[in-house]
Coordinates of C-alpha atoms and ligand atoms in Angstrom, one line a residue:
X27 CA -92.8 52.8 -118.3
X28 CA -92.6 49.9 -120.5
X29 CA -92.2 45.9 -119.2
X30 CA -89.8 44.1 -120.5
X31 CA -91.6 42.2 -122.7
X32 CA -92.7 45.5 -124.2
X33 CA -89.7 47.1 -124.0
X34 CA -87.6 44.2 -126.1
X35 CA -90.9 44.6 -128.6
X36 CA -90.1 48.4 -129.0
X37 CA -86.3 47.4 -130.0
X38 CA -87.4 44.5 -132.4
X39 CA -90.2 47.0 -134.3
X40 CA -87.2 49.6 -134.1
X41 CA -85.2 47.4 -136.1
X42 CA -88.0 45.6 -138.2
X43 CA -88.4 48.9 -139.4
X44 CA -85.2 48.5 -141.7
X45 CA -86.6 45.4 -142.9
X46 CA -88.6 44.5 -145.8
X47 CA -90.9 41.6 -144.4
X48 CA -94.5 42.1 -144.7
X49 CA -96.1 42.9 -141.3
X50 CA -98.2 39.7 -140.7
X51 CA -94.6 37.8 -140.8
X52 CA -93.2 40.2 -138.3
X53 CA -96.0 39.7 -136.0
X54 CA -95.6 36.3 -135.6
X55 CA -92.3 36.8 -135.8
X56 CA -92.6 38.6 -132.1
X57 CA -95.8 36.9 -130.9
X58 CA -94.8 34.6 -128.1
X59 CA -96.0 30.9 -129.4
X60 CA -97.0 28.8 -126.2
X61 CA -97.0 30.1 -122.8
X62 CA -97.6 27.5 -119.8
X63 CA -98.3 29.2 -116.7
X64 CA -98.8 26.7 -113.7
X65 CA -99.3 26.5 -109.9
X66 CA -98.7 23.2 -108.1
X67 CA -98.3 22.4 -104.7
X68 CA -95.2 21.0 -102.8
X69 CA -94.9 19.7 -99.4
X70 CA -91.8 21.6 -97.2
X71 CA -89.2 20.2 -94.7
X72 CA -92.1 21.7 -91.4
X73 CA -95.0 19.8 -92.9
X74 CA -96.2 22.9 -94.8
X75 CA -98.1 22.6 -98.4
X76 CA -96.5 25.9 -100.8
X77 CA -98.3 26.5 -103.7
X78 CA -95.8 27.2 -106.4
X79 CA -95.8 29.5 -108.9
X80 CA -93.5 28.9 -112.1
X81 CA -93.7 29.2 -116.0
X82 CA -92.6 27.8 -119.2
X83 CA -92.8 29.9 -122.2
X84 CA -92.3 28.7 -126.1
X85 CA -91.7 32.2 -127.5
X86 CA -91.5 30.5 -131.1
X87 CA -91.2 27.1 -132.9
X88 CA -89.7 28.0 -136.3
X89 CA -86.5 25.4 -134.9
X90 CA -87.4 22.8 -132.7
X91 CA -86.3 22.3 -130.0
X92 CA -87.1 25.3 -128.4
X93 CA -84.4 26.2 -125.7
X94 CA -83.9 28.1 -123.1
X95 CA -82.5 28.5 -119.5
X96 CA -84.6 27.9 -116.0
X97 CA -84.2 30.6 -113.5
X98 CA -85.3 30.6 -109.4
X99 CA -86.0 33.9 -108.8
X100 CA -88.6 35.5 -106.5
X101 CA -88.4 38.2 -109.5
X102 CA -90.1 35.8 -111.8
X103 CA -93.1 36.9 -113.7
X104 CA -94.8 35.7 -116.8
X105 CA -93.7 39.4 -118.5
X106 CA -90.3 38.2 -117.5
X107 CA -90.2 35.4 -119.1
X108 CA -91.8 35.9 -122.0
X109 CA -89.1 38.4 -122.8
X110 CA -86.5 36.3 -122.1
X111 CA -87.8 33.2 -124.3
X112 CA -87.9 36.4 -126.9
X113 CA -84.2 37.2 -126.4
X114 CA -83.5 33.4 -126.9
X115 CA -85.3 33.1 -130.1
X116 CA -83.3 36.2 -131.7
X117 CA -79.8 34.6 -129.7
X118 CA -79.9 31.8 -131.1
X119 CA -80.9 32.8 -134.6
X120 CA -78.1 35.2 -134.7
X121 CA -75.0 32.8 -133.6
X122 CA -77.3 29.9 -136.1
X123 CA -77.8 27.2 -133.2
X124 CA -81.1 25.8 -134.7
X125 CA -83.3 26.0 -131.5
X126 CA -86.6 28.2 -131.0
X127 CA -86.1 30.5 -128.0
X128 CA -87.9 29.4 -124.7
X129 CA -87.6 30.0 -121.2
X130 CA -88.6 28.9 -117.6
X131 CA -89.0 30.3 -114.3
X132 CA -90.3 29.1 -110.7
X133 CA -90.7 31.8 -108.4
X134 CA -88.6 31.2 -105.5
X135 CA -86.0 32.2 -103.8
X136 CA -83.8 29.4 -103.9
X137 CA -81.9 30.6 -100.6
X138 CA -85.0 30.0 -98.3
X139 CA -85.5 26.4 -99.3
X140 CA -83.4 23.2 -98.1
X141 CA -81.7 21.0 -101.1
X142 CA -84.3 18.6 -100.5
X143 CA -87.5 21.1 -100.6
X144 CA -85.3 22.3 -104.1
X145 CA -85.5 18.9 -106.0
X146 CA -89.0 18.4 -104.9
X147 CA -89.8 21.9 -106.3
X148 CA -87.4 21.0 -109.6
X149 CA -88.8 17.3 -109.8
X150 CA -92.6 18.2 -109.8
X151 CA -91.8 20.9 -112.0
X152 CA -90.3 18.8 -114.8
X153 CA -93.3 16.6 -114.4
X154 CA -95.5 19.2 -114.9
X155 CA -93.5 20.0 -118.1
X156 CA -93.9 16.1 -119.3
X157 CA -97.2 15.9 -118.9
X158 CA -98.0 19.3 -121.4
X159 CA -95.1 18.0 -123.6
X160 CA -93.5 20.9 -122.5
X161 CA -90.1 19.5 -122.5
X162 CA -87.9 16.6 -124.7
X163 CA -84.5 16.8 -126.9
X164 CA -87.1 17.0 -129.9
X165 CA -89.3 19.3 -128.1
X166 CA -88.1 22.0 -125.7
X167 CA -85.0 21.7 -123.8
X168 CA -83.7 23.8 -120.4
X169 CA -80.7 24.6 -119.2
X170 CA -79.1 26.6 -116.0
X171 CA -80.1 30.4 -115.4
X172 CA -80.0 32.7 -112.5
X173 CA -80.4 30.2 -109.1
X174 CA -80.3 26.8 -111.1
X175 CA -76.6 25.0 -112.3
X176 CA -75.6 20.9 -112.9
X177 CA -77.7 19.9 -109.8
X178 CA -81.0 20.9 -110.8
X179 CA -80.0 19.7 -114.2
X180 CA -79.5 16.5 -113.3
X181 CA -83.0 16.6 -111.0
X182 CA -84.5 17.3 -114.3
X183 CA -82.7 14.8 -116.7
X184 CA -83.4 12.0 -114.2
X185 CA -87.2 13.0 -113.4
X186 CA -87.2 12.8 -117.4
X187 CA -86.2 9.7 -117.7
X188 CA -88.3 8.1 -115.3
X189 CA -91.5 9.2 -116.5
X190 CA -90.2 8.3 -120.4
X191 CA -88.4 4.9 -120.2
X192 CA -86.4 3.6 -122.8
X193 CA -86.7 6.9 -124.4
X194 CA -83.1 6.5 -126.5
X195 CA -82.3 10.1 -126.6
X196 CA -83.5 11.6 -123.0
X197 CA -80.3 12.7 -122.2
X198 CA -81.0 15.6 -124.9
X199 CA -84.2 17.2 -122.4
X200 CA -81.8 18.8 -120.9
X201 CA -78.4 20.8 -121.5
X202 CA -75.6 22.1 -118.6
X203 CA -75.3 18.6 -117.0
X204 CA -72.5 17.3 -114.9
X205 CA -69.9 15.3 -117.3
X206 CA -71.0 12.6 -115.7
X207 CA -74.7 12.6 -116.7
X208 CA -74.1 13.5 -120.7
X209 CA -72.4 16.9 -119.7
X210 CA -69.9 18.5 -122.2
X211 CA -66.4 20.0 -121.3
X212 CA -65.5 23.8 -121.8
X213 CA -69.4 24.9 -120.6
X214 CA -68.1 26.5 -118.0
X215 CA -66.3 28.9 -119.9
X216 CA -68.4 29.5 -122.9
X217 CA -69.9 32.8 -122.3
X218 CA -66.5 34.0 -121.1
X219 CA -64.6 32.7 -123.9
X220 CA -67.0 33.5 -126.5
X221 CA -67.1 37.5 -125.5
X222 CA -63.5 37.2 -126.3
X223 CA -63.9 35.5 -129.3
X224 CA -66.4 38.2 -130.0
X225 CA -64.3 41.6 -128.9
X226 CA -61.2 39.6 -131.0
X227 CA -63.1 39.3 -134.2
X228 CA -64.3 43.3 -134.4
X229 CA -60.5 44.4 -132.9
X230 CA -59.4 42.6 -136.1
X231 CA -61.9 44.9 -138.2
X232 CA -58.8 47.2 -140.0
X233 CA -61.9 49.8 -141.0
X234 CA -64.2 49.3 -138.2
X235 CA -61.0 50.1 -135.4
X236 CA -59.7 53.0 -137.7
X237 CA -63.2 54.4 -137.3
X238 CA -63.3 54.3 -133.5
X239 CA -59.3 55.7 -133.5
X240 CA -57.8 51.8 -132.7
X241 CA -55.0 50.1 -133.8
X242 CA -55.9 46.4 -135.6
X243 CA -55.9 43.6 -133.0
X244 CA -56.6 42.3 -129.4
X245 CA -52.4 42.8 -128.2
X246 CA -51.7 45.5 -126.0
X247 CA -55.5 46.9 -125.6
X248 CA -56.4 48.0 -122.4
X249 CA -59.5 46.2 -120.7
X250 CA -61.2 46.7 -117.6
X251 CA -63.7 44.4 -116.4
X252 CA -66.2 44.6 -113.9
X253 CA -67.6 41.4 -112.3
X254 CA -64.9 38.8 -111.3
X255 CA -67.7 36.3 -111.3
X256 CA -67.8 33.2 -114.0
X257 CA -67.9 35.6 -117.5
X258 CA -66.4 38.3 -116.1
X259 CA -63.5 35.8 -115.0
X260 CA -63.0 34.1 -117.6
X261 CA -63.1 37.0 -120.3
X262 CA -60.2 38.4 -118.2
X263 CA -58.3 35.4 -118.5
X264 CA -58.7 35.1 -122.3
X265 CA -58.0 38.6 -123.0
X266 CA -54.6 38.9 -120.9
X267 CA -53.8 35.3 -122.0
X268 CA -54.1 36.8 -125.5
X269 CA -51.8 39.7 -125.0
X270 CA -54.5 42.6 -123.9
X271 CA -53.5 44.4 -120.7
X272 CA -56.5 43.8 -118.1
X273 CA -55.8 47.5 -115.9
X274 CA -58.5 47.5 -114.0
X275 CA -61.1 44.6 -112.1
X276 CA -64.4 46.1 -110.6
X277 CA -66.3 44.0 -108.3
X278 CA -69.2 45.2 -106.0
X279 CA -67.2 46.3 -102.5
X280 CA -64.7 48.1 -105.0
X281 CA -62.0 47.7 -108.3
X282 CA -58.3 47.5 -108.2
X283 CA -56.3 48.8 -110.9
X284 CA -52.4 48.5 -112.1
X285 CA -51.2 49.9 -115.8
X286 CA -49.0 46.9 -116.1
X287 CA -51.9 44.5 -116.0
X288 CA -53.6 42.4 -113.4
X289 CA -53.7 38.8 -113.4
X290 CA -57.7 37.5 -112.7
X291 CA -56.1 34.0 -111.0
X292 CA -54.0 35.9 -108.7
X293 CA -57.0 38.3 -108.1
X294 CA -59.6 35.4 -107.4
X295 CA -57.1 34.1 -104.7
X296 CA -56.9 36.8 -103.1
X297 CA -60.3 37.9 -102.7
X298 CA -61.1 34.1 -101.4
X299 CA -58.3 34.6 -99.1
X300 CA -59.2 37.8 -97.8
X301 CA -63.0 38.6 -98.8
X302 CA -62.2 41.4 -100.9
X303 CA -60.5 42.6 -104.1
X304 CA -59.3 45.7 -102.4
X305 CA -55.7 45.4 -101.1
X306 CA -54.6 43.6 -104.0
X307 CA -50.3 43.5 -104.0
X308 CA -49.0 46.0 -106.7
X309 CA -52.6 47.4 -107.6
X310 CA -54.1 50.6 -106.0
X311 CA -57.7 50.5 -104.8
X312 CA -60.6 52.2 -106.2
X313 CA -63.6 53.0 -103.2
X314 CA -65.9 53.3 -105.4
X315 CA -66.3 50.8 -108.0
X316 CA -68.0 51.9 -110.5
X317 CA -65.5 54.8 -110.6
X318 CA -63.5 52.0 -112.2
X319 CA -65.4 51.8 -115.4
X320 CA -64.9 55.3 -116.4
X321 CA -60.9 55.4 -116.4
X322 CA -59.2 55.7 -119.6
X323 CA -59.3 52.6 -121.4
X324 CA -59.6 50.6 -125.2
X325 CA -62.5 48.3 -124.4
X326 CA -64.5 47.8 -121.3
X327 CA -66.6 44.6 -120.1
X328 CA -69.4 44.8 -117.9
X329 CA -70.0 41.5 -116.7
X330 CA -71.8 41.8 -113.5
X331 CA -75.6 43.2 -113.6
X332 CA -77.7 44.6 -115.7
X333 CA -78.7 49.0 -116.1
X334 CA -74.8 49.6 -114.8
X335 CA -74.2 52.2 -117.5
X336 CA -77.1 54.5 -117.6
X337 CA -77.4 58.2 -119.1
X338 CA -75.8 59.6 -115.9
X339 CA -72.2 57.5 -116.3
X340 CA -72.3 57.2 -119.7
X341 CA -70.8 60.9 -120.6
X342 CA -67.6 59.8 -118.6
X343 CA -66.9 56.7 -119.8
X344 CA -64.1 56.6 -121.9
X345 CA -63.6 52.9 -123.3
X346 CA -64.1 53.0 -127.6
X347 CA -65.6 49.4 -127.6
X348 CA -68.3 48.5 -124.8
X349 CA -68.5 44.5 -124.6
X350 CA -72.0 44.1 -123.2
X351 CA -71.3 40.3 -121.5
X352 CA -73.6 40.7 -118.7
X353 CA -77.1 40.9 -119.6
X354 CA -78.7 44.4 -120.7
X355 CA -76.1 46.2 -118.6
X356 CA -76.4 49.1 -120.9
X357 CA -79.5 51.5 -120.3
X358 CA -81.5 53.0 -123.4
X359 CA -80.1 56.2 -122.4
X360 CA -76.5 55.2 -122.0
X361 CA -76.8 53.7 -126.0
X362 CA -78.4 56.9 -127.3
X363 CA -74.9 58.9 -125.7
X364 CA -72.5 55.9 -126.8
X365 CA -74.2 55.8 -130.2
X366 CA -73.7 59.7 -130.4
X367 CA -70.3 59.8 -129.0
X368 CA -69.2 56.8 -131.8
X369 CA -68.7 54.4 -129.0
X370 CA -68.8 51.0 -130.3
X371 CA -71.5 49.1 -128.5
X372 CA -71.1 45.1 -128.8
X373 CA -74.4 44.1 -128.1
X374 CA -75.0 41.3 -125.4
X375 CA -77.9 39.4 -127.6
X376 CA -75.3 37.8 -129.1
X377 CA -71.6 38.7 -127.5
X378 CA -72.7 36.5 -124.5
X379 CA -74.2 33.6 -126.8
X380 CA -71.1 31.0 -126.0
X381 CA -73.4 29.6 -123.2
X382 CA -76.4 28.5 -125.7
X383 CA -73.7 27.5 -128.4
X384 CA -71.6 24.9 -126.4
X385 CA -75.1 23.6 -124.6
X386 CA -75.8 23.2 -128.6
X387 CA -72.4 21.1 -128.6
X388 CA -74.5 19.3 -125.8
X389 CA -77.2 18.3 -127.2
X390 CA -75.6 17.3 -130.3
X391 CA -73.2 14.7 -127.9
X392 CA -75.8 13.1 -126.6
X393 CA -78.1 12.4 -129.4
X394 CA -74.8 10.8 -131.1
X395 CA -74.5 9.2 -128.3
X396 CA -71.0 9.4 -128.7
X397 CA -67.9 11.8 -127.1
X398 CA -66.7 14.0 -129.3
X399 CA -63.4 12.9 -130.5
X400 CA -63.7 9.3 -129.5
X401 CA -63.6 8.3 -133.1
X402 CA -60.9 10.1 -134.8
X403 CA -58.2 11.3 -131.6
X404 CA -56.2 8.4 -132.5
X405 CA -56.0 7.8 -136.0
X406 CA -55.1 12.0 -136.5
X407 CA -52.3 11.3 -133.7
X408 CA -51.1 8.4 -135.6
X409 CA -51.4 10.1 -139.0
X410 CA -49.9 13.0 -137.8
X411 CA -47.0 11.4 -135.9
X412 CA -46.3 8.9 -139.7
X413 CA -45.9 12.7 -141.0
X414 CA -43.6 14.3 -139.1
X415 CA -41.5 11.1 -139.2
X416 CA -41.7 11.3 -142.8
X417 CA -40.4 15.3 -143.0
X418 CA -37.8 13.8 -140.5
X419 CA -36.0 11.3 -142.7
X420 CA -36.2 13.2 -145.5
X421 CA -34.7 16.8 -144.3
X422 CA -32.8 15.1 -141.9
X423 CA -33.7 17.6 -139.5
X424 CA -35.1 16.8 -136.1
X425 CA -38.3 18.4 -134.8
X426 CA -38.1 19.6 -130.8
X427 CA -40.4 17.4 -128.5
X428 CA -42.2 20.4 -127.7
X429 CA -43.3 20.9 -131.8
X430 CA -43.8 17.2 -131.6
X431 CA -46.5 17.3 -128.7
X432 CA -48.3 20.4 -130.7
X433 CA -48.2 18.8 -134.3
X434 CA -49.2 15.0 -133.7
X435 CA -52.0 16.1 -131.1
X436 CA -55.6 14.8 -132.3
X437 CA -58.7 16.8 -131.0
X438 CA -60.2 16.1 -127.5
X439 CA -64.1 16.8 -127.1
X440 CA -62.5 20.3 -125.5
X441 CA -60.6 21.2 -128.4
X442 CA -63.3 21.0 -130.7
X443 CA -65.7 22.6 -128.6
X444 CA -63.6 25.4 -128.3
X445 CA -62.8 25.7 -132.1
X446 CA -66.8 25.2 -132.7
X447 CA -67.6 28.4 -130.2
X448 CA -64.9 30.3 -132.1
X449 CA -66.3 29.4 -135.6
X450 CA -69.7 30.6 -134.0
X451 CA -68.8 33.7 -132.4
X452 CA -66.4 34.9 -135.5
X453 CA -69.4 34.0 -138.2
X454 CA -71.7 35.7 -135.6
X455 CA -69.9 38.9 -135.7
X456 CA -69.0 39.5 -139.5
X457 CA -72.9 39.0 -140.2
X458 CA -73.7 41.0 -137.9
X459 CA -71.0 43.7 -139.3
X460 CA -71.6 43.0 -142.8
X461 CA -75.7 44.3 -142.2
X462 CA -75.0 47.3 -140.3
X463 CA -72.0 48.3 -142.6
X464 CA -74.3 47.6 -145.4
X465 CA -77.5 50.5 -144.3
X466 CA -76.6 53.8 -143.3
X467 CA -79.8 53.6 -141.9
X468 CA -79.0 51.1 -139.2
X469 CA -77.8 53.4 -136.0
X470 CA -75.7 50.8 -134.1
X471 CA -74.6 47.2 -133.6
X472 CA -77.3 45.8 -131.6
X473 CA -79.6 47.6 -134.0
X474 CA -77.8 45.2 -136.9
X475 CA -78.3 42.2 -134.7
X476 CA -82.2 42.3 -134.5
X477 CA -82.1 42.9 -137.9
X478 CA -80.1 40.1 -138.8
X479 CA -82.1 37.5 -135.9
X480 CA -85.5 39.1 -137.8
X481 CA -84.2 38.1 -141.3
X482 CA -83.0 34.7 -140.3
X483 CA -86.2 33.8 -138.4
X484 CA -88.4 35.6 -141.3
X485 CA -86.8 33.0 -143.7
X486 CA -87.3 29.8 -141.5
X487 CA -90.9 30.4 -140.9
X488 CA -91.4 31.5 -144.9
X489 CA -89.2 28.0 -145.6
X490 CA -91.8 26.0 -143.6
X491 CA -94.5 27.2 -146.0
X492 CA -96.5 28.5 -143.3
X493 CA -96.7 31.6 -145.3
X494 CA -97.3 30.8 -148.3
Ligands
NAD9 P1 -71.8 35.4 -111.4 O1 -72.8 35.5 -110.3 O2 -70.8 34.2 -111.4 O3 -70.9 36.7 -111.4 C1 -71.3 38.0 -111.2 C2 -70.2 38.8 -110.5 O4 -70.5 40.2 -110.4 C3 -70.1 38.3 -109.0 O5 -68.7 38.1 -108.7 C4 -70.6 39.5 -108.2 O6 -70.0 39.7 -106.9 C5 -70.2 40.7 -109.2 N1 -71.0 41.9 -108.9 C6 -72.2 42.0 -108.3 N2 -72.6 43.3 -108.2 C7 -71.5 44.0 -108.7 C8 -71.3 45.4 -108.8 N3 -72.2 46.3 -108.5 N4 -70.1 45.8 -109.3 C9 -69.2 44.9 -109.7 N5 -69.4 43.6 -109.6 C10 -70.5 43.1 -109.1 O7 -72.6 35.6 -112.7 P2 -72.2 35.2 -114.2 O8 -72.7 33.9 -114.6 O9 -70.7 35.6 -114.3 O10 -73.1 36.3 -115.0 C11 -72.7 37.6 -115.1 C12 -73.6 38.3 -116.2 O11 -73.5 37.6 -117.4 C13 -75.1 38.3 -115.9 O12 -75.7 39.4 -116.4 C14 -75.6 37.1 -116.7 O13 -77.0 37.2 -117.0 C15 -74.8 37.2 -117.9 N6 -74.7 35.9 -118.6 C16 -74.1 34.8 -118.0 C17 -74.0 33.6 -118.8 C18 -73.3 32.4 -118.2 O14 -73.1 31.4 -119.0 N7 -72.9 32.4 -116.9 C19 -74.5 33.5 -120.1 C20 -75.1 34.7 -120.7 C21 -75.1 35.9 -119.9

């Protein structure tokens, strides 16, 4: 039995493998840079001192910052983590956000502690990270993970800033904020969005579909998603908002499924209203969930947990394209049968990247210091409208106010975050593509992707001259 640290070392040697950098490069490649494990003690709501136990691990340094999410989990371990900061580094090589990979954990179970005991826990841990110069927008930057969202981001940014006054960039330590504290719109629905983005760009592959037995194109492809949470939500919207045909929605007390299509807004309602997706008007109920993902179907998208395909379920799945949007929720096993059966495996390391891409967009906002689309909204508006006008007089013709409101519109901060994560996700893909269509040797997508986050990292460290 492996730990995941060693287990995500056995897929990068796999792939390093089909690479031609000299082993000393792929060692440091892998070798986790800077690893701060600490224990410090925190006084409870009762009086109580709890010694806490929480890490902060560099896993490389070839970008700065590094960056990487900050999870509250009793799970956490230093293995743990250090695999995760690994899965960053390679992330964010492959969509070409310029960070190392990092990652932080404190080992708690958020539930058992009051919002005060929470910040205390968050606050000391921040300064804990100052002190090391562990964290700073030029340094190492966290964002939300598992247990930890805009709250403790805010805890951090503000903890931050009061140990570094008059720092001019601070509000770059930290990405996922609330708008209100240097925040960005559309981070919400990054990771959703950019699986669609994702799925889009290899359904618009005319040789990669006619290999799997798919027609070209997202429009009329049957989806089923499991996990009605925030990715598996919004990936449902985009895809049936783009013409796909969402049949079937899997969530943990069971899945409802309808041929004509199931709307995810309508479904959210009514499991708010009624504490369950079961009983949903025009949609028969499926028992047993995970029954769901193994109906006949184009392309199906686990977003809930990870190991939910394993090599018992695998054989009766029948989707062509797997979009992995949770995390790992494919087993070793269940690839080996997919990669057999010519099941097209989208690989999570960088399908679900959107998150790390828009807090990118972050970071970049707040060291300009400026909203994105302040500048320029109003000029294109005004440009465009002098255009139109132009066309106008001279054809005579008049264009509806509905063409008018689409033409003259200039970009808000949204619009151009969303157009940045699609420029991301659709470069993301066709390099990955490109490298496993390229080597008959390469076995399957996520395969490609180390590949490609090995070669990209290989080149940074050998265009820092540290290997001469
Ligand atoms: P979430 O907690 O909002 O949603 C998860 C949903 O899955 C919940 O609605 C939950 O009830 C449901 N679920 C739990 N067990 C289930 C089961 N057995 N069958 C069906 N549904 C079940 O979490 P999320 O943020 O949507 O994350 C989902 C996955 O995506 C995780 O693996 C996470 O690591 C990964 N991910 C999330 C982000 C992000 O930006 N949120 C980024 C990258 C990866």
């Amino acid at each position: 039995m492996y730990s995941f640290f060693e287990s995500v070392e056995r897929s990068f040697d796999k792939a390093a493998l089909l690479t031609n950098w000299e082993k000393g490069i792929l060692a440091q490649i892998k070798a986790c840079n800077s690893i701060y494990s600490m224990r410090f003690p925190v006084k409870m709501d009762d009086g109580r001192i709890e010694v806490i136990e929480a890490y902060r691990v560099q896993h490389s340094q070839h970008k700065t910052p590094c960056k990487g999410g900050i999870r509250f989990s009793s799970e956490v371990n230093q293995d743990e983590v250090m695999a995760l900061a690994s899965l960053m580094t390679y992330k964010c090589a492959i969509v070409n956000v310029p960070f190392g990979g990092a990652k932080g954990g404190i080992k708690i179970n958020p539930r058992n502690y009051s919002a005060y005991e929470l910040e205390k826990i968050t606050r000391r841990y921040t300064s804990e990270l100052v002190k090391k110069n562990f964290i700073g927008p030029g340094i190492d930057v966290p964002a939300p993970d598992y247990g930890t969202g805009e709250r403790e981001m805010s805890w951090i940014l503000d903890t931050y800033q009061s140990l570094k006054p008059g720092e001019i960039d601070s509000a770059g330590c930290v990405t996922g904020k609330p708008i209100s504290q240097g925040g960005v719109h559309g981070r919400k629905e990054a990771t959703g969005l950019g699986v669609f983005f994702g799925v889009r760009e290899v359904c618009n592959m005319p040789n990669v579909m006619q290999k799997i037995g798919l027609t070209t194109g997202i429009k009329g492809k049957n989806v089923i998603v499991q996990g009605l949470g925030n990715v598996g939500y919004h990936c449902a919207k985009y895809f049936r908002e783009n013409g796909a045909i969402v049949i079937a929605i899997a969530e943990y007390e069971g899945a409802v499924y309808n041929e004509k299509g199931i709307n995810e807004e309508e479904l959210f309602k009514h499991r708010k209203a009624t504490g369950s997706v079961l009983n949903f008007p025009d949609a028969s109920n499926i028992q047993v969930s995970t029954e769901a993902l193994e109906l006949e179907c184009d392309i199906l998208i686990p977003a809930a947990l990870e190991n939910v395909i394993d090599g018992n379920n695998a054989p009766r799945i029948k989707a062509k394209i797997i979009g992995e949007a949770a995390n790992g929720p494919l087993t070793p096993e269940a690839d080996a049968i997919f990669a057999e059966r010519g099941v097209m495996v989208i690989p999570d390391m960088y399908l679900n990247a959107g998150g790390v891409t828009v807090s990118y967009f972050e970071w970049l906002k707040n060291l300009s210091h400026v909203r994105y689309g302040r500048l320029e909204k109003r000029f294109t508006e005004n440009m465009n409208h002098h255009i139109l006008s132009e066309i106008e007089e001279l054809t005579g013709k008049k264009a509806s106010d509905k063409a008018h409101k689409l033409i003259e519109h200039g970009a808000d901060e949204i619009d151009l975050v969303y157009s940045g994560l699609e420029e991301t996700m659709i470069s993301a893909t066709q390099e990955i593509m490109d490298i496993w269509l390229s080597n008959p040797s390469i076995p399957d997508m996520r395969t490609a992707a180390y590949v490609c986050a090995i070669n990209k990292v290989g080149v940074a460290y050998k265009e820092l001259g540290i290997f001469p």
